[in-house]
Amino acid sequence: MINLVFGSAYKNSSNPSIYLFISQIFFFYNFFNVDLLIAYSKQKFTLYYAVAMLLSYFLFAFLLIPHYSYSGAAVAKLFAIIFGSLILSYIIRLLKIKVFFISWEMIVACF
């Protein structure tokens, strides 16, 4: 797609773009969980999540950018966001917050 829009001069940016697009899936999941923690008055856990994700990004970036340049930066962001998703899922489970994305009541209500 990048080749079609910007031309062959930008073809090297296609892989980092794919990694960043994939990271958005996890990022939106994290937004939902952060809002859920705020709704349950557990804001301090969002700080733990943010610090863990920031430190993991620094670690991954430190390891990957010297070897892989801008692709390493995109992969570092992807890994950090996936790590943040795992941290948030653990926190939600630790706090015993029930999260139901789809329930039978929702399915029946559609009909």
Coordinates of N, CA and C in Angstrom, one line a residue:
M1 N 0.8 -1.2 0.0 CA 0.0 0.0 0.0 C 0.9 1.3 0.0
I2 N 2.0 1.2 0.8 CA 2.8 2.4 0.8 C 3.5 2.6 -0.6
N3 N 3.8 1.5 -1.3 CA 4.3 1.7 -2.6 C 3.3 2.4 -3.5
L4 N 2.1 2.1 -3.4 CA 1.1 2.7 -4.2 C 0.9 4.2 -3.9
V5 N 0.9 4.5 -2.7 CA 0.6 5.9 -2.3 C 1.8 6.7 -2.4
F6 N 3.0 6.3 -1.9 CA 4.1 7.2 -1.8 C 5.2 6.8 -2.9
G7 N 5.1 5.7 -3.5 CA 6.1 5.3 -4.5 C 7.2 4.4 -3.9
S8 N 8.1 3.9 -4.7 CA 9.0 2.9 -4.3 C 10.1 3.4 -3.4
A9 N 10.2 4.8 -3.4 CA 11.3 5.4 -2.5 C 11.0 5.1 -1.0
Y10 N 9.8 4.8 -0.7 CA 9.4 4.6 0.7 C 9.1 3.1 1.0
K11 N 9.5 2.2 0.2 CA 9.2 0.8 0.4 C 9.8 0.2 1.7
N12 N 10.9 0.7 2.1 CA 11.5 0.2 3.4 C 10.6 0.6 4.6
S13 N 9.7 1.5 4.5 CA 8.9 1.8 5.6 C 7.6 1.0 5.7
S14 N 7.5 0.0 4.8 CA 6.3 -0.8 4.9 C 6.3 -1.8 6.1
N15 N 7.4 -2.4 6.4 CA 7.4 -3.3 7.5 C 7.2 -2.6 8.8
P16 N 7.9 -1.5 9.1 CA 7.6 -0.8 10.4 C 6.2 -0.3 10.5
S17 N 5.6 0.1 9.3 CA 4.2 0.5 9.4 C 3.3 -0.7 9.8
I18 N 3.6 -1.8 9.3 CA 2.8 -3.0 9.6 C 2.9 -3.3 11.1
Y19 N 4.1 -3.2 11.6 CA 4.3 -3.5 13.1 C 3.5 -2.4 13.9
L20 N 3.5 -1.2 13.5 CA 2.8 -0.1 14.2 C 1.3 -0.3 14.1
F21 N 0.8 -0.8 12.9 CA -0.6 -1.0 12.8 C -1.1 -2.2 13.7
I22 N -0.3 -3.2 13.8 CA -0.6 -4.3 14.7 C -0.6 -3.9 16.1
S23 N 0.4 -3.0 16.5 CA 0.4 -2.5 17.9 C -0.8 -1.7 18.3
Q24 N -1.5 -1.1 17.3 CA -2.7 -0.4 17.6 C -3.8 -1.3 18.1
I25 N -3.8 -2.5 17.7 CA -4.9 -3.4 18.2 C -4.7 -3.6 19.7
F26 N -3.5 -3.8 20.2 CA -3.2 -4.0 21.6 C -3.3 -2.7 22.3
F27 N -3.0 -1.6 21.7 CA -3.1 -0.3 22.3 C -4.6 0.1 22.6
F28 N -5.5 -0.2 21.7 CA -6.9 0.1 22.0 C -7.4 -0.9 23.1
Y29 N -7.0 -2.1 23.2 CA -7.3 -3.0 24.3 C -6.8 -2.4 25.6
N30 N -5.6 -1.8 25.6 CA -5.1 -1.2 26.8 C -5.9 0.0 27.2
F31 N -6.4 0.8 26.2 CA -7.2 1.9 26.6 C -8.5 1.5 27.3
F32 N -9.1 0.4 26.8 CA -10.3 -0.1 27.5 C -10.0 -0.5 28.9
N33 N -8.9 -1.2 29.1 CA -8.5 -1.7 30.5 C -8.2 -0.6 31.4
V34 N -7.5 0.4 30.9 CA -7.2 1.6 31.7 C -8.4 2.3 32.1
D35 N -9.4 2.5 31.2 CA -10.7 3.1 31.5 C -11.4 2.3 32.6
L36 N -11.3 1.0 32.4 CA -12.0 0.1 33.4 C -11.4 0.2 34.8
L37 N -10.1 0.3 34.9 CA -9.4 0.6 36.2 C -9.8 1.9 36.8
I38 N -9.9 2.9 35.9 CA -10.4 4.2 36.4 C -11.8 4.2 36.9
A39 N -12.7 3.5 36.2 CA -14.1 3.3 36.6 C -14.2 2.6 38.0
Y40 N -13.3 1.7 38.3 CA -13.3 1.0 39.6 C -12.4 1.7 40.6
S41 N -12.0 3.0 40.4 CA -11.2 3.8 41.3 C -9.9 3.1 41.6
K42 N -9.2 2.5 40.6 CA -7.9 1.9 40.8 C -6.9 2.6 40.0
Q43 N -6.8 3.9 40.0 CA -5.9 4.7 39.2 C -4.5 4.4 39.4
K44 N -4.1 4.0 40.7 CA -2.7 3.7 41.0 C -2.1 2.6 40.1
F45 N -3.0 1.6 39.7 CA -2.6 0.5 38.9 C -2.3 1.0 37.5
T46 N -2.9 2.1 37.0 CA -2.6 2.6 35.7 C -1.1 3.2 35.7
L47 N -0.7 3.7 36.8 CA 0.7 4.2 37.0 C 1.6 3.0 36.9
Y48 N 1.3 1.9 37.5 CA 2.2 0.7 37.5 C 2.3 0.2 36.0
Y49 N 1.2 0.2 35.3 CA 1.1 -0.2 33.9 C 2.0 0.7 33.1
A50 N 1.8 2.0 33.3 CA 2.6 3.0 32.4 C 4.1 2.8 32.7
V51 N 4.5 2.7 33.9 CA 5.9 2.6 34.2 C 6.5 1.3 33.7
A52 N 5.7 0.2 33.8 CA 6.2 -1.1 33.3 C 6.3 -1.0 31.7
M53 N 5.4 -0.4 31.1 CA 5.4 -0.3 29.6 C 6.5 0.6 29.2
L54 N 6.7 1.7 29.9 CA 7.8 2.6 29.5 C 9.2 1.9 29.7
L55 N 9.4 1.3 30.8 CA 10.7 0.6 31.0 C 10.9 -0.5 30.0
S56 N 9.8 -1.3 29.7 CA 10.0 -2.3 28.7 C 10.3 -1.8 27.3
Y57 N 9.7 -0.6 27.0 CA 10.0 0.0 25.7 C 11.5 0.4 25.7
F58 N 12.0 1.1 26.8 CA 13.4 1.5 26.8 C 14.3 0.3 26.6
L59 N 14.0 -0.8 27.3 CA 14.8 -2.0 27.2 C 14.8 -2.6 25.7
F60 N 13.6 -2.8 25.2 CA 13.5 -3.3 23.8 C 14.1 -2.3 22.8
A61 N 13.9 -1.0 23.0 CA 14.5 -0.1 22.0 C 16.0 -0.1 22.1
F62 N 16.6 -0.2 23.4 CA 18.0 -0.2 23.6 C 18.6 -1.5 22.9
L63 N 17.9 -2.6 22.9 CA 18.4 -3.8 22.3 C 18.2 -3.9 20.8
L64 N 17.1 -3.3 20.3 CA 16.7 -3.5 18.9 C 17.1 -2.4 17.9
I65 N 17.1 -1.2 18.4 CA 17.4 0.0 17.5 C 18.8 -0.1 16.9
P66 N 19.8 -0.4 17.7 CA 21.2 -0.4 17.1 C 21.3 -1.4 16.0
H67 N 20.6 -2.5 16.0 CA 20.7 -3.5 15.0 C 19.7 -3.4 13.9
Y68 N 18.5 -2.9 14.2 CA 17.5 -2.9 13.1 C 16.9 -1.5 12.8
S69 N 17.5 -0.5 13.3 CA 17.2 0.9 13.0 C 15.7 1.2 13.2
Y70 N 15.0 1.8 12.3 CA 13.6 2.2 12.5 C 12.7 1.0 12.6
S71 N 13.0 -0.1 12.0 CA 12.2 -1.4 12.1 C 12.3 -1.8 13.6
G72 N 13.5 -1.7 14.2 CA 13.7 -2.1 15.6 C 12.9 -1.2 16.5
A73 N 12.7 0.1 16.2 CA 11.9 1.0 17.0 C 10.4 0.5 16.9
A74 N 10.0 0.2 15.7 CA 8.6 -0.3 15.6 C 8.3 -1.6 16.3
V75 N 9.3 -2.5 16.2 CA 9.2 -3.8 16.9 C 9.2 -3.6 18.4
A76 N 10.1 -2.7 18.9 CA 10.2 -2.4 20.3 C 8.9 -1.9 20.8
K77 N 8.2 -1.0 20.1 CA 6.9 -0.5 20.5 C 5.9 -1.6 20.5
L78 N 5.9 -2.5 19.5 CA 5.0 -3.6 19.5 C 5.2 -4.5 20.7
F79 N 6.4 -4.9 21.0 CA 6.7 -5.7 22.1 C 6.3 -5.0 23.5
A80 N 6.6 -3.7 23.6 CA 6.2 -3.0 24.8 C 4.7 -3.0 25.0
I81 N 4.0 -2.8 23.9 CA 2.5 -2.7 24.1 C 1.9 -4.1 24.4
I82 N 2.5 -5.1 23.8 CA 2.0 -6.5 24.1 C 2.3 -6.8 25.6
F83 N 3.5 -6.4 26.0 CA 3.9 -6.5 27.5 C 2.9 -5.8 28.4
G84 N 2.6 -4.5 27.9 CA 1.6 -3.7 28.7 C 0.2 -4.4 28.7
S85 N -0.2 -5.0 27.7 CA -1.4 -5.7 27.6 C -1.4 -6.9 28.6
L86 N -0.3 -7.6 28.7 CA -0.2 -8.7 29.6 C -0.2 -8.2 31.0
I87 N 0.4 -7.1 31.3 CA 0.4 -6.5 32.6 C -1.0 -6.1 33.0
L88 N -1.7 -5.4 32.1 CA -3.0 -5.0 32.4 C -4.0 -6.1 32.7
S89 N -3.8 -7.2 31.8 CA -4.7 -8.4 32.0 C -4.4 -9.0 33.4
Y90 N -3.2 -9.1 33.8 CA -2.8 -9.6 35.1 C -3.4 -8.8 36.2
I91 N -3.3 -7.4 36.1 CA -3.9 -6.5 37.1 C -5.4 -6.7 37.2
I92 N -6.1 -6.8 36.1 CA -7.5 -6.9 36.1 C -7.9 -8.3 36.7
R93 N -7.1 -9.3 36.4 CA -7.4 -10.6 37.0 C -7.1 -10.6 38.5
L94 N -6.0 -9.9 38.9 CA -5.6 -9.8 40.3 C -6.7 -9.1 41.1
L95 N -7.3 -8.1 40.6 CA -8.3 -7.3 41.2 C -9.7 -7.9 41.2
K96 N -9.8 -9.1 40.4 CA -11.0 -9.8 40.3 C -12.1 -9.0 39.7
I97 N -11.8 -8.2 38.7 CA -12.8 -7.4 37.9 C -13.3 -8.3 36.8
K98 N -14.6 -8.4 36.7 CA -15.2 -9.3 35.7 C -15.3 -8.5 34.4
V99 N -14.8 -9.0 33.4 CA -14.9 -8.3 32.1 C -15.6 -9.3 31.1
F100 N -16.7 -8.9 30.6 CA -17.4 -9.7 29.6 C -17.6 -8.9 28.4
F101 N -17.0 -9.3 27.3 CA -17.1 -8.6 26.0 C -18.4 -9.0 25.3
I102 N -18.7 -10.3 25.4 CA -19.9 -10.8 24.7 C -20.6 -11.8 25.8
S103 N -21.8 -11.6 26.0 CA -22.6 -12.4 26.9 C -23.8 -13.0 26.1
W104 N -24.4 -14.0 26.7 CA -25.6 -14.5 26.1 C -26.8 -13.5 26.1
E105 N -26.8 -12.7 27.1 CA -27.9 -11.7 27.2 C -27.7 -10.7 26.0
M106 N -26.5 -10.3 25.7 CA -26.3 -9.4 24.5 C -26.7 -10.1 23.2
I107 N -26.4 -11.3 23.1 CA -26.7 -12.0 21.8 C -28.2 -12.1 21.7
V108 N -28.9 -12.5 22.8 CA -30.4 -12.7 22.8 C -31.0 -11.3 22.6
A109 N -30.5 -10.2 23.1 CA -31.1 -8.9 23.0 C -31.0 -8.4 21.5
C110 N -30.1 -8.9 20.8 CA -30.0 -8.5 19.3 C -31.1 -9.1 18.5
F111 N -31.8 -10.2 19.0 CA -32.9 -10.8 18.3 C -34.1 -10.4 18.9

